Tab-separated table of C-alpha atoms in Angstrom:
chain	number	residue	atom	x	y	z
A	1	MET	CA	-1.169	5.885	-15.656
A	2	LYS	CA	-3.575	8.041	-17.643
A	3	TYR	CA	-4.920	11.559	-17.679
A	4	LEU	CA	-8.364	12.613	-16.498
A	5	ASP	CA	-10.618	14.061	-19.214
A	6	LYS	CA	-10.994	17.323	-17.319
A	7	GLU	CA	-13.200	19.012	-19.946
A	8	ASN	CA	-15.877	16.402	-19.328
A	9	TRP	CA	-15.213	15.978	-15.608
A	10	LYS	CA	-18.250	16.600	-13.414
A	11	ARG	CA	-16.008	18.501	-10.943
A	12	LYS	CA	-14.343	20.830	-13.452
A	13	LYS	CA	-16.071	23.915	-11.978
A	14	HIS	CA	-15.114	22.882	-8.460
A	15	PHE	CA	-11.483	22.479	-9.524
A	16	GLU	CA	-11.419	25.946	-11.073
A	17	PHE	CA	-13.059	27.437	-7.975
A	18	PHE	CA	-10.848	25.875	-5.340
A	19	LYS	CA	-7.585	26.402	-7.232
A	20	ASN	CA	-7.901	30.087	-6.418
A	21	PHE	CA	-7.621	29.368	-2.700
A	22	GLU	CA	-4.255	29.814	-1.014
A	23	ILE	CA	-4.955	26.786	1.171
A	24	PRO	CA	-7.545	24.610	-0.665
A	25	TYR	CA	-7.160	21.685	1.680
A	26	PHE	CA	-9.555	20.102	4.149
A	27	ASN	CA	-9.201	17.472	6.821
A	28	ILE	CA	-11.703	15.035	8.345
A	29	CYS	CA	-10.895	13.187	11.561
A	30	THR	CA	-12.893	10.301	12.938
A	31	ASN	CA	-12.613	7.160	15.074
A	32	VAL	CA	-12.810	3.790	13.314
A	33	ASP	CA	-13.563	0.437	14.899
A	34	ILE	CA	-10.461	-1.791	14.607
A	35	THR	CA	-11.607	-4.497	17.038
A	36	ASN	CA	-11.444	-7.387	14.566
A	37	THR	CA	-8.132	-6.242	13.023
A	38	PHE	CA	-6.615	-5.802	16.463
A	39	ARG	CA	-7.612	-9.371	17.397
A	40	PHE	CA	-6.421	-10.694	14.019
A	41	SER	CA	-3.054	-9.016	14.491
A	42	GLN	CA	-2.603	-10.418	17.977
A	43	LYS	CA	-3.682	-13.898	16.980
A	44	ASN	CA	-1.368	-14.044	13.962
A	45	ARG	CA	1.463	-11.997	15.562
A	46	TYR	CA	1.338	-9.266	12.944
A	47	SER	CA	2.327	-5.694	13.748
A	48	LEU	CA	-0.880	-3.706	14.279
A	49	PHE	CA	0.717	-0.671	12.580
A	50	ARG	CA	1.639	-2.650	9.479
A	51	THR	CA	-1.759	-4.291	9.315
A	52	VAL	CA	-3.634	-0.978	9.621
A	53	LEU	CA	-1.238	0.589	7.102
A	54	TYR	CA	-2.155	-2.083	4.568
A	55	ALA	CA	-5.834	-1.360	5.074
A	56	VAL	CA	-5.207	2.384	4.678
A	57	MET	CA	-3.339	1.873	1.393
A	58	ARG	CA	-5.713	-0.713	-0.005
A	59	SER	CA	-8.545	1.764	0.576
A	60	CYS	CA	-6.580	4.509	-1.209
A	61	ASN	CA	-5.881	2.290	-4.194
A	62	GLU	CA	-9.512	1.222	-4.533
A	63	LEU	CA	-10.816	4.809	-4.744
A	64	GLU	CA	-9.872	6.641	-7.921
A	65	GLU	CA	-9.969	10.142	-6.403
A	66	PHE	CA	-7.128	9.220	-4.031
A	67	ARG	CA	-4.991	8.485	-7.097
A	68	TYR	CA	-5.560	11.867	-8.759
A	69	ARG	CA	-2.583	14.268	-8.878
A	70	ILE	CA	-2.267	17.771	-10.292
A	71	VAL	CA	0.636	18.013	-12.729
A	72	GLN	CA	1.976	20.534	-15.195
A	73	ASP	CA	-0.502	22.842	-16.980
A	74	ASP	CA	-3.237	21.835	-14.509
A	75	LYS	CA	-3.572	18.410	-16.030
A	76	ILE	CA	-4.763	15.672	-13.648
A	77	VAL	CA	-3.036	12.325	-13.818
A	78	ILE	CA	-4.673	9.157	-12.544
A	79	HIS	CA	-2.036	6.846	-11.177
A	80	ASP	CA	-2.598	3.103	-11.491
A	81	THR	CA	-1.139	2.542	-8.031
A	82	VAL	CA	-0.151	4.824	-5.115
A	83	HIS	CA	2.402	3.867	-2.488
A	84	PRO	CA	2.900	4.808	1.186
A	85	GLY	CA	5.509	7.375	1.986
A	86	VAL	CA	5.936	6.638	5.695
A	87	ALA	CA	7.389	8.664	8.559
A	88	MET	CA	9.009	6.358	11.121
A	89	ILE	CA	10.732	7.248	14.416
A	90	SER	CA	14.476	6.748	14.123
A	91	ASP	CA	17.227	7.529	16.592
A	92	GLN	CA	16.966	10.257	19.231
A	93	ASP	CA	13.227	10.827	18.690
A	94	VAL	CA	13.560	12.177	15.144
A	95	TYR	CA	11.770	10.631	12.201
A	96	THR	CA	12.953	9.224	8.936
A	97	ASN	CA	10.990	8.747	5.686
A	98	PHE	CA	10.823	5.703	3.508
A	99	ILE	CA	8.676	4.511	0.611
A	100	ILE	CA	7.067	1.084	0.512
A	101	PRO	CA	6.063	-0.353	-2.869
A	102	TYR	CA	2.370	-1.147	-2.477
A	103	LYS	CA	1.303	-4.720	-3.092
A	104	HIS	CA	-2.328	-5.797	-3.282
A	105	ASP	CA	-1.591	-9.078	-1.506
A	106	PHE	CA	-1.344	-8.561	2.296
A	107	LYS	CA	1.640	-10.856	2.840
A	108	ASP	CA	3.512	-9.392	-0.134
A	109	PHE	CA	2.952	-5.950	1.310
A	110	GLN	CA	4.295	-7.104	4.693
A	111	ASN	CA	7.458	-8.330	2.975
A	112	GLU	CA	7.910	-5.045	1.122
A	113	TYR	CA	7.454	-3.123	4.374
A	114	GLN	CA	10.128	-5.193	6.052
A	115	LYS	CA	12.643	-4.617	3.293
A	116	ALA	CA	11.975	-0.874	3.083
A	117	SER	CA	12.097	-0.316	6.855
A	118	ASP	CA	15.293	-2.362	7.168
A	119	GLU	CA	16.893	-0.246	4.490
A	120	ALA	CA	15.825	3.006	6.213
A	121	ARG	CA	16.782	1.976	9.773
A	122	GLY	CA	19.554	4.073	11.206
A	123	LYS	CA	19.239	6.755	8.524
A	124	ILE	CA	17.715	10.219	8.705
A	125	ILE	CA	15.838	10.757	5.455
A	126	VAL	CA	13.609	13.813	5.357
A	127	GLY	CA	11.852	13.770	2.009
A	128	GLU	CA	14.838	13.143	-0.256
A	129	ASP	CA	13.424	9.892	-1.648
A	130	GLN	CA	10.008	11.486	-2.068
A	131	ASP	CA	11.249	14.503	-4.084
A	132	GLY	CA	9.664	14.558	-7.522
A	133	LYS	CA	7.346	11.627	-6.816
A	134	ASP	CA	3.587	12.177	-6.568
A	135	ASP	CA	2.333	8.575	-6.691
A	136	LEU	CA	2.405	8.560	-2.916
A	137	ILE	CA	0.179	8.850	0.136
A	138	PHE	CA	2.007	10.549	3.011
A	139	ILE	CA	1.487	8.422	6.130
A	140	SER	CA	2.261	9.214	9.800
A	141	SER	CA	1.379	7.424	12.997
A	142	LEU	CA	0.928	8.944	16.458
A	143	PRO	CA	0.838	5.800	18.598
A	144	TRP	CA	1.224	7.834	21.826
A	145	VAL	CA	-2.003	9.813	21.672
A	146	SER	CA	-5.664	9.459	20.651
A	147	PHE	CA	-6.203	12.722	18.865
A	148	THR	CA	-9.442	14.485	17.869
A	149	SER	CA	-7.943	16.866	15.328
A	150	VAL	CA	-4.742	17.092	13.280
A	151	THR	CA	-3.168	19.556	10.866
A	152	ASN	CA	-0.369	18.820	8.412
A	153	PRO	CA	2.305	21.027	6.831
A	154	MET	CA	1.277	21.866	3.291
A	155	ARG	CA	2.726	24.065	0.568
A	156	THR	CA	0.572	27.071	-0.199
A	157	GLY	CA	-1.217	27.048	-3.484
A	158	TYR	CA	-3.258	24.281	-5.038
A	159	LYS	CA	-0.722	21.998	-6.689
A	160	ASP	CA	0.220	19.981	-3.599
A	161	SER	CA	-2.220	17.169	-4.268
A	162	ILE	CA	-0.810	14.276	-2.235
A	163	PRO	CA	-3.226	13.141	0.534
A	164	ARG	CA	-1.979	12.983	4.114
A	165	ILE	CA	-3.281	10.228	6.407
A	166	ILE	CA	-2.453	9.920	10.131
A	167	PHE	CA	-3.626	7.321	12.604
A	168	GLY	CA	-3.159	7.368	16.353
A	169	LYS	CA	-3.333	5.367	19.559
A	170	GLN	CA	-6.127	2.815	19.873
A	171	PHE	CA	-8.527	3.080	22.820
A	172	LYS	CA	-11.525	1.183	24.198
A	173	GLN	CA	-15.045	2.528	23.851
A	174	ASP	CA	-18.294	0.613	24.564
A	175	GLY	CA	-16.531	-2.738	24.370
A	176	LYS	CA	-14.842	-1.939	21.046
A	177	ILE	CA	-11.285	-0.996	20.161
A	178	MET	CA	-11.251	2.305	18.320
A	179	MET	CA	-8.481	4.145	16.474
A	180	PRO	CA	-8.450	7.852	15.430
A	181	PHE	CA	-7.777	8.641	11.801
A	182	SER	CA	-7.129	11.885	9.996
A	183	VAL	CA	-7.483	12.286	6.199
A	184	GLN	CA	-6.322	15.538	4.637
A	185	VAL	CA	-6.909	16.095	0.903
A	186	ASN	CA	-6.984	18.763	-1.804
A	187	HIS	CA	-10.454	20.199	-2.346
A	188	CYS	CA	-9.623	20.775	-6.006
A	189	LEU	CA	-9.720	17.032	-6.461
A	190	MET	CA	-12.374	15.748	-4.112
A	191	ASP	CA	-15.136	16.638	-1.692
A	192	GLY	CA	-16.350	15.395	1.722
A	193	ILE	CA	-18.333	12.611	0.017
A	194	HIS	CA	-15.155	11.100	-1.354
A	195	VAL	CA	-13.424	11.141	2.009
A	196	SER	CA	-16.586	9.570	3.533
A	197	LYS	CA	-16.426	6.817	0.911
A	198	TYR	CA	-12.772	6.359	1.895
A	199	TYR	CA	-13.733	5.844	5.520
A	200	PHE	CA	-16.538	3.433	4.576
A	201	LYS	CA	-13.988	1.313	2.603
A	202	LEU	CA	-11.433	1.495	5.407
A	203	ALA	CA	-14.014	0.489	8.034
A	204	ASP	CA	-15.091	-2.476	5.873
A	205	ILE	CA	-11.533	-3.756	5.469
A	206	LEU	CA	-10.679	-3.332	9.189
A	207	SER	CA	-13.926	-5.105	10.179
A	208	ASN	CA	-13.276	-8.104	7.932
A	209	PRO	CA	-9.613	-9.128	8.358
A	210	ASP	CA	-10.227	-12.754	7.331
A	211	LYS	CA	-11.596	-11.524	3.996
A	212	TYR	CA	-8.939	-8.958	3.201
A	213	PHE	CA	-5.738	-10.126	5.002
A	214	ASN	CA	-5.665	-13.817	4.062
């Protein structure tokens, strides 16, 4: 972990501008081709959700802006690693939260997911484990619908700097298998070009499972 040199940061003026907004957040939704990852998951009997989640988190960890967090006195910390804080359906159609320690190796990540989900199963945890932690990416899945737009609950003001990522139900289009994704971030810390780079990285990983998942 280290601190960003904000005085020499090329986006210092943008940070100061957007921090005056009550809701300085923006969201970009798009559909991503998951055909190769879908086939890889079926062939190797991996959960599609867990496989996509790994791709989502690897993309976050490879882009520095997704590891920026606003802390006390408007300092910006750069975390070495960020981890998924996942919302999972539990009993009676209510969700529970759990945190998965991110691992760069795909199989190690799968093992961490299994341990964390087993520990959370049967419990109703609504943010308690996430309280005070900002080295997270908040992750949700909507496997029942293929959405075109999503909004997330956010605290007003500019200091809520944890990105929110949601992915939905896959669908077929022009012979491909597509999946909707939503990425919501704090405009104090990044712009549309950074979210676009995120989507480029995510699309690359999902298109090349033999390269990234083995």
